[in-house]
Coordinates of N, CA and C in Angstrom, one line a residue:
M1 N -92.7 -12.3 4.6 CA -91.6 -13.1 4.1 C -91.0 -12.4 2.9
T2 N -89.7 -12.3 2.9 CA -89.1 -11.7 1.7 C -88.7 -12.7 0.7
S3 N -88.3 -12.2 -0.5 CA -87.9 -13.1 -1.6 C -86.7 -13.9 -1.2
G4 N -85.9 -13.4 -0.3 CA -84.6 -14.0 0.1 C -84.8 -15.2 1.0
Q5 N -86.0 -15.5 1.4 CA -86.2 -16.5 2.4 C -87.2 -17.6 1.8
G6 N -87.2 -18.8 2.3 CA -88.1 -19.9 1.9 C -88.5 -20.6 3.2
R7 N -89.3 -21.6 3.0 CA -89.8 -22.3 4.1 C -89.2 -23.7 4.0
G8 N -88.8 -24.2 5.2 CA -88.3 -25.6 5.3 C -89.3 -26.5 5.8
A9 N -88.9 -27.7 6.2 CA -89.8 -28.6 6.7 C -90.5 -28.1 8.0
G10 N -91.8 -28.4 8.1 CA -92.5 -28.0 9.3 C -92.9 -26.5 9.3
G11 N -92.7 -25.8 8.1 CA -93.0 -24.4 7.9 C -92.0 -23.5 8.4
A12 N -90.8 -23.9 8.9 CA -89.8 -23.0 9.5 C -89.1 -22.3 8.3
E13 N -88.8 -21.1 8.5 CA -88.1 -20.3 7.5 C -86.6 -20.6 7.5
T14 N -86.0 -20.8 6.3 CA -84.6 -21.1 6.1 C -84.0 -20.1 5.1
P15 N -82.7 -19.7 5.3 CA -82.1 -18.7 4.4 C -81.9 -19.4 3.0
E16 N -82.1 -18.6 2.0 CA -81.8 -19.0 0.6 C -80.3 -19.1 0.4
E17 N -79.8 -20.0 -0.5 CA -78.4 -20.1 -0.8 C -77.9 -18.8 -1.5
F18 N -76.7 -18.3 -1.1 CA -76.2 -17.1 -1.6 C -75.6 -17.3 -3.0
D19 N -76.1 -16.6 -4.0 CA -75.7 -16.8 -5.4 C -74.6 -15.7 -5.6
E20 N -73.3 -16.1 -5.5 CA -72.2 -15.1 -5.6 C -72.1 -14.5 -7.0
A21 N -72.3 -15.3 -8.0 CA -72.3 -14.8 -9.4 C -73.4 -13.8 -9.7
A22 N -74.6 -14.0 -9.2 CA -75.7 -13.1 -9.4 C -75.4 -11.8 -8.6
F23 N -74.7 -11.9 -7.4 CA -74.4 -10.7 -6.6 C -73.4 -9.9 -7.4
E24 N -72.3 -10.5 -7.9 CA -71.3 -9.7 -8.6 C -71.8 -9.1 -9.8
A25 N -72.8 -9.7 -10.6 CA -73.4 -9.1 -11.7 C -74.2 -7.9 -11.4
A26 N -75.0 -8.1 -10.3 CA -75.8 -6.9 -9.9 C -75.0 -5.8 -9.4
F27 N -73.9 -6.1 -8.6 CA -73.0 -5.0 -8.1 C -72.3 -4.3 -9.3
A28 N -71.9 -5.0 -10.4 CA -71.3 -4.4 -11.5 C -72.2 -3.5 -12.2
A29 N -73.5 -4.0 -12.4 CA -74.5 -3.2 -13.1 C -74.8 -1.9 -12.3
E30 N -74.7 -1.9 -11.0 CA -75.0 -0.7 -10.2 C -73.8 0.2 -10.0
F31 N -72.6 -0.4 -9.7 CA -71.4 0.4 -9.3 C -70.2 0.3 -10.3
G32 N -70.3 -0.6 -11.2 CA -69.2 -0.8 -12.1 C -68.3 -2.0 -11.7
Q33 N -67.4 -2.4 -12.6 CA -66.6 -3.6 -12.3 C -65.6 -3.3 -11.2
A34 N -65.6 -4.2 -10.3 CA -64.6 -4.1 -9.2 C -63.2 -4.6 -9.7
V35 N -62.1 -3.9 -9.4 CA -60.8 -4.3 -9.8 C -59.9 -4.6 -8.6
E36 N -59.3 -5.8 -8.7 CA -58.4 -6.2 -7.6 C -57.1 -5.5 -7.7
P37 N -56.7 -4.8 -6.7 CA -55.4 -4.0 -6.7 C -54.2 -4.9 -6.9
E38 N -53.2 -4.4 -7.6 CA -52.0 -5.2 -7.8 C -51.2 -5.2 -6.5
R39 N -50.7 -6.4 -6.2 CA -49.9 -6.6 -4.9 C -48.5 -6.3 -5.1
T40 N -48.0 -6.2 -6.3 CA -46.6 -5.9 -6.6 C -46.4 -4.4 -6.8
V41 N -45.5 -3.8 -6.1 CA -45.2 -2.4 -6.3 C -44.3 -2.2 -7.5
R42 N -44.6 -1.4 -8.4 CA -43.8 -1.1 -9.6 C -43.2 0.3 -9.5
A43 N -42.0 0.4 -9.9 CA -41.3 1.7 -10.0 C -41.8 2.4 -11.2
E44 N -41.6 3.7 -11.2 CA -42.0 4.6 -12.3 C -41.3 4.2 -13.6
N45 N -40.1 3.7 -13.5 CA -39.4 3.4 -14.7 C -39.7 2.0 -15.3
G46 N -40.7 1.4 -14.7 CA -41.2 0.1 -15.3 C -40.4 -1.1 -14.7
D47 N -39.6 -0.9 -13.7 CA -38.9 -2.1 -13.1 C -39.9 -2.9 -12.3
D48 N -39.6 -4.2 -12.2 CA -40.5 -5.1 -11.5 C -40.4 -4.9 -10.0
G49 N -41.1 -5.7 -9.2 CA -41.2 -5.5 -7.8 C -39.9 -5.7 -7.1
E50 N -39.0 -6.7 -7.7 CA -37.7 -6.9 -7.1 C -36.9 -5.7 -7.1
T51 N -36.9 -4.9 -8.2 CA -36.1 -3.7 -8.3 C -36.6 -2.7 -7.3
S52 N -38.0 -2.6 -7.2 CA -38.5 -1.6 -6.2 C -38.2 -1.9 -4.8
R53 N -38.2 -3.2 -4.5 CA -37.8 -3.6 -3.1 C -36.4 -3.3 -2.9
G54 N -35.5 -3.5 -3.9 CA -34.1 -3.2 -3.7 C -33.9 -1.7 -3.5
Q55 N -34.7 -0.9 -4.2 CA -34.6 0.5 -4.0 C -35.0 0.9 -2.6
A56 N -36.0 0.2 -2.1 CA -36.5 0.5 -0.8 C -35.5 0.2 0.3
D57 N -34.7 -0.9 0.0 CA -33.6 -1.2 1.0 C -32.6 -0.1 1.0
H58 N -32.4 0.6 -0.1 CA -31.4 1.7 -0.2 C -32.1 3.0 -0.6
P59 N -32.9 3.6 0.3 CA -33.7 4.8 -0.1 C -32.8 5.9 -0.6
S60 N -33.4 6.8 -1.4 CA -32.7 8.0 -1.9 C -32.7 9.0 -0.8
P61 N -31.6 9.8 -0.8 CA -31.5 10.8 0.3 C -32.7 11.8 0.2
S62 N -33.1 12.3 1.4 CA -34.2 13.3 1.4 C -33.8 14.6 0.8
P63 N -34.7 15.4 0.3 CA -34.4 16.7 -0.3 C -33.6 17.5 0.6
G64 N -32.5 18.1 0.1 CA -31.6 18.9 1.0 C -30.5 18.1 1.7
E65 N -30.7 16.8 1.7 CA -29.7 16.0 2.4 C -28.5 15.6 1.4
P66 N -27.3 15.9 1.7 CA -26.2 15.6 0.8 C -26.1 14.1 0.5
P67 N -25.8 13.7 -0.7 CA -25.6 12.3 -1.0 C -24.5 11.6 -0.3
A68 N -24.6 10.4 0.0 CA -23.6 9.7 0.8 C -22.3 9.7 -0.1
A69 N -21.2 9.9 0.6 CA -19.9 9.9 -0.1 C -19.5 8.5 -0.5
P70 N -18.9 8.3 -1.8 CA -18.6 7.0 -2.2 C -17.4 6.4 -1.4
E71 N -17.4 5.1 -1.3 CA -16.4 4.5 -0.5 C -15.0 4.7 -1.1
A72 N -14.1 5.0 -0.2 CA -12.7 5.3 -0.7 C -12.1 4.0 -1.2
A73 N -11.3 4.2 -2.4 CA -10.6 3.0 -2.9 C -9.5 2.6 -2.0
P74 N -9.3 1.3 -1.8 CA -8.2 0.9 -0.9 C -6.9 1.4 -1.4
S75 N -6.1 1.8 -0.4 CA -4.8 2.4 -0.8 C -3.8 1.2 -1.2
P76 N -2.9 1.5 -2.1 CA -2.0 0.4 -2.5 C -1.1 -0.1 -1.4
E77 N -0.8 -1.3 -1.4 CA 0.0 -1.9 -0.3 C 1.4 -1.2 -0.4
K78 N 2.0 -1.0 0.8 CA 3.3 -0.4 0.9 C 4.3 -1.5 1.2
R79 N 5.5 -1.3 0.7 CA 6.6 -2.2 1.0 C 7.8 -1.4 1.6
R80 N 8.5 -2.1 2.5 CA 9.6 -1.5 3.1 C 10.9 -2.2 2.7
V81 N 11.7 -1.4 2.0 CA 13.0 -2.0 1.5 C 14.2 -1.3 2.2
L82 N 15.1 -2.1 2.7 CA 16.3 -1.6 3.3 C 17.5 -1.8 2.4
A83 N 18.1 -0.6 2.1 CA 19.2 -0.6 1.2 C 20.5 -0.3 1.9
V84 N 21.6 -1.0 1.7 CA 22.9 -0.8 2.3 C 23.9 -0.8 1.3
V85 N 24.7 0.2 1.2 CA 25.8 0.3 0.2 C 27.1 0.1 1.0
L86 N 27.9 -1.0 0.8 CA 29.1 -1.2 1.4 C 30.3 -0.6 0.6
T87 N 31.1 0.1 1.3 CA 32.3 0.8 0.6 C 33.6 0.4 1.3
P88 N 34.7 0.5 0.6 CA 36.0 0.2 1.2 C 36.6 1.4 2.0
I89 N 35.8 2.5 2.0 CA 36.3 3.7 2.7 C 36.3 3.5 4.2
A90 N 37.4 3.6 4.8 CA 37.6 3.3 6.2 C 36.9 4.3 7.1
S91 N 37.0 5.6 6.7 CA 36.5 6.7 7.6 C 35.0 7.0 7.3
A92 N 34.2 6.9 8.3 CA 32.8 7.3 8.1 C 32.6 8.8 7.9
P93 N 33.4 9.7 8.6 CA 33.3 11.1 8.3 C 33.7 11.5 6.8
V94 N 34.6 10.8 6.3 CA 35.0 11.0 4.9 C 33.8 10.6 3.9
L95 N 33.2 9.5 4.2 CA 32.1 9.1 3.3 C 30.9 10.0 3.5
A96 N 30.7 10.5 4.8 CA 29.7 11.5 5.0 C 29.9 12.8 4.2
A97 N 31.2 13.2 4.2 CA 31.6 14.4 3.5 C 31.4 14.3 2.0
L98 N 31.7 13.1 1.4 CA 31.5 12.8 0.0 C 30.0 12.9 -0.3
C99 N 29.2 12.3 0.6 CA 27.8 12.3 0.4 C 27.2 13.7 0.5
A100 N 27.7 14.5 1.4 CA 27.2 15.8 1.5 C 27.5 16.7 0.3
M101 N 28.7 16.5 -0.3 CA 29.0 17.2 -1.5 C 28.2 16.8 -2.7
A102 N 27.9 15.5 -2.7 CA 27.1 14.9 -3.8 C 25.6 15.0 -3.5
E103 N 25.2 15.6 -2.3 CA 23.8 15.8 -1.9 C 23.1 14.4 -1.9
V104 N 23.8 13.5 -1.3 CA 23.2 12.1 -1.1 C 22.5 12.1 0.2
D105 N 21.2 11.6 0.2 CA 20.4 11.5 1.4 C 20.5 10.0 1.9
A106 N 21.3 9.8 2.9 CA 21.4 8.5 3.5 C 22.0 8.6 4.9
D107 N 22.0 7.5 5.7 CA 22.6 7.5 7.0 C 24.0 6.8 6.8
I108 N 25.1 7.4 7.3 CA 26.4 6.9 7.2 C 26.7 6.2 8.5
V109 N 27.1 4.9 8.4 CA 27.4 4.2 9.6 C 28.8 3.6 9.5
P110 N 29.6 3.7 10.6 CA 31.0 3.1 10.5 C 30.9 1.6 10.8
S111 N 31.8 0.9 10.2 CA 31.9 -0.6 10.5 C 33.4 -0.9 10.4
K112 N 33.7 -2.1 10.9 CA 35.1 -2.6 11.0 C 35.7 -2.8 9.6
R113 N 34.9 -3.0 8.6 CA 35.4 -3.3 7.2 C 35.1 -2.2 6.2
G114 N 34.8 -1.0 6.7 CA 34.5 0.1 5.9 C 33.2 0.8 6.2
A115 N 33.1 2.1 5.9 CA 31.9 2.8 6.2 C 30.8 2.4 5.2
L116 N 29.6 2.5 5.6 CA 28.5 2.1 4.7 C 27.4 3.2 4.8
A117 N 26.6 3.2 3.7 CA 25.5 4.1 3.6 C 24.2 3.3 3.6
A118 N 23.3 3.6 4.5 CA 22.0 2.9 4.6 C 20.8 3.8 4.4
K119 N 19.8 3.2 3.8 CA 18.6 4.0 3.6 C 17.4 3.1 3.7
V120 N 16.3 3.6 4.3 CA 15.0 2.9 4.4 C 14.1 3.5 3.3
I121 N 13.6 2.6 2.4 CA 12.8 3.0 1.3 C 11.5 2.4 1.4
T122 N 10.4 3.3 1.3 CA 9.1 2.8 1.3 C 8.5 2.9 -0.2
T123 N 8.1 1.8 -0.7 CA 7.6 1.8 -2.1 C 6.1 1.3 -2.1
S124 N 5.5 1.5 -3.2 CA 4.1 1.0 -3.4 C 4.2 -0.5 -3.6
G125 N 3.0 -1.1 -3.6 CA 2.9 -2.6 -3.9 C 3.3 -2.9 -5.3
E126 N 3.2 -2.0 -6.2 CA 3.4 -2.2 -7.6 C 5.0 -2.4 -7.8
L127 N 5.3 -3.3 -8.7 CA 6.8 -3.5 -8.9 C 7.3 -2.4 -9.7
D128 N 8.5 -1.8 -9.3 CA 9.2 -0.8 -10.0 C 9.8 -1.4 -11.2
P129 N 9.6 -0.8 -12.4 CA 10.2 -1.4 -13.6 C 11.7 -1.6 -13.5
S130 N 12.4 -0.7 -12.8 CA 13.9 -0.8 -12.6 C 14.3 -2.1 -11.9
E131 N 13.4 -2.6 -11.0 CA 13.7 -3.8 -10.3 C 13.8 -5.0 -11.2
L132 N 13.1 -5.0 -12.3 CA 13.2 -6.1 -13.3 C 14.7 -6.2 -13.8
L133 N 15.4 -5.1 -13.9 CA 16.7 -5.1 -14.5 C 17.8 -5.2 -13.4
T134 N 17.6 -4.5 -12.3 CA 18.7 -4.5 -11.3 C 18.4 -5.3 -10.0
G135 N 17.1 -5.6 -9.8 CA 16.7 -6.3 -8.6 C 16.6 -5.4 -7.4
A136 N 16.6 -4.1 -7.6 CA 16.5 -3.2 -6.5 C 15.7 -2.0 -6.9
P137 N 15.0 -1.3 -6.0 CA 14.2 -0.1 -6.3 C 15.2 1.0 -6.8
A138 N 14.6 2.0 -7.6 CA 15.3 3.0 -8.2 C 16.2 3.8 -7.2
E139 N 15.6 4.1 -6.0 CA 16.3 4.9 -5.0 C 17.5 4.2 -4.5
A140 N 17.5 2.9 -4.4 CA 18.6 2.1 -4.0 C 19.7 2.1 -5.0
T141 N 19.3 1.9 -6.3 CA 20.3 1.9 -7.4 C 20.9 3.2 -7.6
D142 N 20.1 4.3 -7.4 CA 20.7 5.6 -7.5 C 21.8 5.9 -6.4
L143 N 21.5 5.4 -5.2 CA 22.4 5.6 -4.1 C 23.8 4.9 -4.5
A144 N 23.7 3.6 -4.9 CA 24.9 2.9 -5.3 C 25.6 3.5 -6.5
T145 N 24.9 4.0 -7.4 CA 25.4 4.6 -8.6 C 26.2 5.8 -8.3
V146 N 25.6 6.7 -7.4 CA 26.3 8.0 -7.1 C 27.5 7.7 -6.2
L147 N 27.4 6.8 -5.3 CA 28.6 6.5 -4.4 C 29.7 5.9 -5.2
S148 N 29.4 5.0 -6.1 CA 30.5 4.4 -6.9 C 31.2 5.4 -7.8
K149 N 30.5 6.4 -8.2 CA 31.1 7.4 -9.1 C 31.8 8.5 -8.2
T150 N 31.2 8.9 -7.1 CA 31.8 9.9 -6.3 C 33.0 9.5 -5.5
A151 N 32.9 8.3 -5.0 CA 34.1 7.7 -4.2 C 35.1 7.1 -5.1
K152 N 34.8 6.9 -6.4 CA 35.7 6.3 -7.3 C 36.3 5.0 -6.9
V153 N 35.4 4.2 -6.2 CA 35.8 2.9 -5.8 C 34.6 2.0 -6.0
G154 N 34.8 0.7 -6.1 CA 33.7 -0.3 -6.3 C 32.9 -0.4 -5.0
V155 N 31.6 -0.5 -5.1 CA 30.8 -0.7 -3.9 C 29.9 -1.9 -4.2
V156 N 29.2 -2.3 -3.1 CA 28.3 -3.4 -3.2 C 27.0 -3.0 -2.6
L157 N 25.9 -3.1 -3.4 CA 24.6 -2.8 -2.9 C 23.8 -4.0 -2.4
L158 N 23.3 -4.0 -1.2 CA 22.5 -5.0 -0.6 C 21.1 -4.5 -0.4
T159 N 20.1 -5.2 -0.8 CA 18.7 -4.7 -0.6 C 18.0 -5.9 0.0
A160 N 17.2 -5.5 1.0 CA 16.4 -6.5 1.8 C 14.9 -6.1 1.7
R161 N 14.1 -7.0 1.3 CA 12.6 -6.9 1.3 C 12.1 -7.8 2.4
L162 N 11.6 -7.3 3.5 CA 11.2 -8.1 4.6 C 9.8 -7.9 4.9
G163 N 9.2 -8.9 5.6 CA 7.8 -8.9 6.0 C 7.7 -9.9 7.2
E164 N 6.5 -9.8 7.8 CA 6.2 -10.7 8.9 C 5.3 -11.8 8.5
G165 N 5.7 -13.0 8.7 CA 5.0 -14.2 8.4 C 4.7 -15.1 9.6
E166 N 4.0 -16.2 9.4 CA 3.7 -17.1 10.5 C 5.0 -17.6 11.2
D167 N 6.0 -17.8 10.4 CA 7.3 -18.3 11.0 C 8.3 -17.2 11.4
G168 N 7.8 -16.0 11.5 CA 8.7 -14.8 11.8 C 9.0 -14.0 10.6
I169 N 10.2 -13.4 10.6 CA 10.6 -12.5 9.5 C 10.8 -13.3 8.3
T170 N 10.2 -12.9 7.2 CA 10.4 -13.5 5.9 C 10.8 -12.4 4.9
G171 N 11.4 -12.9 3.8 CA 11.8 -11.9 2.7 C 13.0 -12.4 2.0
T172 N 13.5 -11.5 1.2 CA 14.7 -11.8 0.4 C 15.8 -10.7 0.5
I173 N 17.0 -11.1 0.3 CA 18.1 -10.1 0.3 C 18.9 -10.4 -1.0
S174 N 19.1 -9.3 -1.8 CA 19.9 -9.4 -3.0 C 21.1 -8.6 -3.0
G175 N 22.1 -8.9 -3.8 CA 23.3 -8.1 -3.8 C 23.9 -7.9 -5.2
R176 N 24.5 -6.7 -5.5 CA 25.0 -6.4 -6.8 C 26.2 -5.5 -6.6
E177 N 27.2 -5.7 -7.4 CA 28.4 -4.8 -7.5 C 28.1 -3.6 -8.4
Y178 N 28.7 -2.4 -8.0 CA 28.7 -1.2 -8.8 C 30.1 -0.6 -8.9
Q179 N 30.4 -0.3 -10.2 CA 31.7 0.3 -10.4 C 31.6 1.4 -11.4
G180 N 32.1 2.6 -11.0 CA 32.1 3.8 -11.9 C 30.7 4.1 -12.3
G181 N 29.7 3.9 -11.5 CA 28.3 4.3 -11.8 C 27.6 3.3 -12.6
E182 N 28.2 2.1 -12.8 CA 27.5 1.1 -13.6 C 27.3 -0.2 -12.8
P183 N 26.1 -0.8 -13.0 CA 25.9 -2.0 -12.2 C 26.7 -3.2 -12.8
G184 N 27.2 -4.0 -11.9 CA 28.0 -5.1 -12.3 C 27.4 -6.5 -12.1
E185 N 28.2 -7.4 -11.6 CA 27.7 -8.8 -11.4 C 26.9 -8.9 -10.1
E186 N 26.0 -9.8 -10.1 CA 25.3 -10.1 -8.8 C 26.3 -10.8 -7.9
V187 N 26.1 -10.6 -6.6 CA 26.9 -11.2 -5.6 C 26.0 -12.0 -4.6
S188 N 26.6 -12.9 -3.9 CA 25.9 -13.7 -3.0 C 25.8 -13.0 -1.7
P189 N 24.6 -12.6 -1.2 CA 24.4 -11.9 0.0 C 24.9 -12.7 1.2
G190 N 24.8 -14.0 1.1 CA 25.3 -14.8 2.2 C 26.8 -14.7 2.4
L191 N 27.5 -14.7 1.3 CA 29.0 -14.6 1.5 C 29.4 -13.2 2.0
I192 N 28.7 -12.2 1.5 CA 29.0 -10.9 1.9 C 28.7 -10.7 3.4
L193 N 27.6 -11.2 3.9 CA 27.2 -11.0 5.3 C 28.1 -11.9 6.2
A194 N 28.6 -13.0 5.7 CA 29.5 -13.8 6.5 C 30.8 -13.1 6.9
H195 N 31.2 -12.2 6.0 CA 32.5 -11.4 6.3 C 32.2 -10.0 6.7
A196 N 31.0 -9.6 6.8 CA 30.7 -8.2 7.1 C 30.5 -8.0 8.6
D197 N 30.6 -6.8 9.0 CA 30.3 -6.4 10.4 C 28.9 -6.8 10.8
D198 N 28.7 -7.1 12.1 CA 27.3 -7.4 12.6 C 26.3 -6.3 12.3
V199 N 26.8 -5.1 12.3 CA 25.8 -4.0 12.1 C 25.2 -4.0 10.7
V200 N 25.8 -4.6 9.7 CA 25.2 -4.7 8.4 C 24.1 -5.7 8.4
E201 N 24.2 -6.8 9.0 CA 23.1 -7.8 9.1 C 22.0 -7.3 10.0
Q202 N 22.3 -6.5 11.0 CA 21.2 -6.0 11.9 C 20.4 -5.0 11.1
I203 N 21.0 -4.2 10.3 CA 20.2 -3.2 9.5 C 19.4 -3.9 8.5
L204 N 20.0 -4.9 7.8 CA 19.2 -5.5 6.7 C 18.1 -6.3 7.3
L205 N 18.2 -6.9 8.4 CA 17.2 -7.7 9.0 C 16.1 -6.9 9.8
G206 N 16.4 -5.6 9.8 CA 15.4 -4.7 10.5 C 15.5 -4.7 12.0
T207 N 16.5 -5.3 12.6 CA 16.6 -5.3 14.0 C 17.3 -4.0 14.5
L208 N 17.9 -3.2 13.6 CA 18.6 -2.0 14.0 C 18.2 -0.9 12.9
D209 N 17.6 0.1 13.5 CA 17.2 1.3 12.6 C 18.5 2.0 12.3
P210 N 18.8 2.3 11.0 CA 20.0 3.1 10.6 C 20.1 4.4 11.4
A211 N 19.0 5.0 11.7 CA 19.1 6.2 12.5 C 19.5 6.0 13.9
Q212 N 19.5 4.8 14.4 CA 19.9 4.5 15.8 C 21.3 3.8 15.8
A213 N 21.9 3.6 14.7 CA 23.2 2.9 14.7 C 24.3 3.7 15.4
P214 N 25.2 3.0 16.1 CA 26.3 3.7 16.8 C 27.2 4.4 15.8
G215 N 27.5 5.7 16.1 CA 28.4 6.5 15.2 C 27.7 7.0 14.0
R216 N 26.4 6.9 13.9 CA 25.7 7.4 12.7 C 25.9 8.8 12.3
L217 N 26.2 9.1 11.1 CA 26.4 10.5 10.6 C 25.3 10.8 9.5
V218 N 24.9 12.1 9.4 CA 23.8 12.5 8.5 C 24.4 13.5 7.5
P219 N 24.7 13.2 6.3 CA 25.4 14.1 5.4 C 24.6 15.4 5.1
K220 N 23.2 15.3 5.1 CA 22.4 16.5 4.8 C 22.5 17.5 5.9
E221 N 23.0 17.1 7.1 CA 23.2 18.0 8.2 C 24.5 18.7 8.1
M222 N 25.3 18.3 7.1 CA 26.7 18.9 7.0 C 26.7 19.8 5.8
S223 N 27.2 21.1 6.0 CA 27.2 22.0 4.9 C 28.4 21.6 3.9
R224 N 28.3 22.1 2.7 CA 29.4 21.8 1.7 C 30.7 22.4 2.2
W225 N 30.7 23.5 2.9 CA 31.9 24.1 3.4 C 32.5 23.1 4.4
Q226 N 31.7 22.6 5.3 CA 32.2 21.7 6.3 C 32.7 20.4 5.7
A227 N 32.0 19.9 4.7 CA 32.5 18.7 4.0 C 33.8 18.9 3.3
A228 N 34.0 20.1 2.6 CA 35.2 20.4 1.9 C 36.4 20.5 2.9
R229 N 36.1 21.1 4.1 CA 37.2 21.3 5.1 C 37.6 19.9 5.7
L230 N 36.6 19.0 5.9 CA 36.9 17.7 6.4 C 37.7 16.9 5.4
M231 N 37.4 17.0 4.1 CA 38.1 16.3 3.1 C 39.6 16.8 3.0
A232 N 39.7 18.2 3.2 CA 41.1 18.7 3.1 C 41.9 18.2 4.3
K233 N 41.3 18.1 5.5 CA 42.1 17.5 6.6 C 42.5 16.1 6.3
Q234 N 41.7 15.3 5.7 CA 42.0 13.9 5.4 C 43.1 13.8 4.4
V235 N 43.1 14.7 3.5 CA 44.2 14.7 2.5 C 45.5 15.1 3.1
R236 N 45.5 16.1 4.1 CA 46.8 16.5 4.7 C 47.3 15.3 5.6
R237 N 46.4 14.5 6.2 CA 46.8 13.4 7.0 C 47.5 12.3 6.2
R238 N 47.1 12.2 5.0 CA 47.7 11.1 4.2 C 49.1 11.5 3.6
R239 N 49.4 12.8 3.6 CA 50.7 13.2 3.1 C 51.8 12.7 4.1
P240 N 53.0 12.3 3.6 CA 54.1 11.9 4.4 C 54.7 13.0 5.2

């Protein structure tokens, strides 16, 4: 019989109760103190387990593997502005010739109440500072300024900012007079459109691309010599 056993009733051997404290003391004396390992993984920089787990979710690239490219910043929103300059010049070729000599980039479209210059302008979502003063992008005001100086007549600039909404086409149309290169008074777009040719409204509402308008002329496709020759013909026709 060993020391770890005793006798029970009737002489039967029964196991002695296990003394856990005595066992741990004897184990420590023989092999040293046992240490319970930490359950929380710690990063080398001293961050807690939450940080380490976060890093595990986004592991570092392997050696030799190029780092992931940063996400591209969202591009600024683009706006489409339609600009139409109404002139009292009856002849579209004459207006095209004037624009060619002044190096104006626009589409010249004939109408029953005078030729017009139309331009599609794409701007960023940020507001152009010039719009705070004139209500129109710089390209539109430049077009009206040059034409009012070159043609030596008063013109009207109409600008439309359109978009698609739940109820269809939405946006605003503004109007302003220009005389001798200077902006004048604001005008009512509704009154102007009520007396204008249908082609003006179609262009402003975006239902007709200026490049597809009937009789459209492109000044930049006309040389200065051709423009001067056309102007000379018009002057001879006016003479009695």
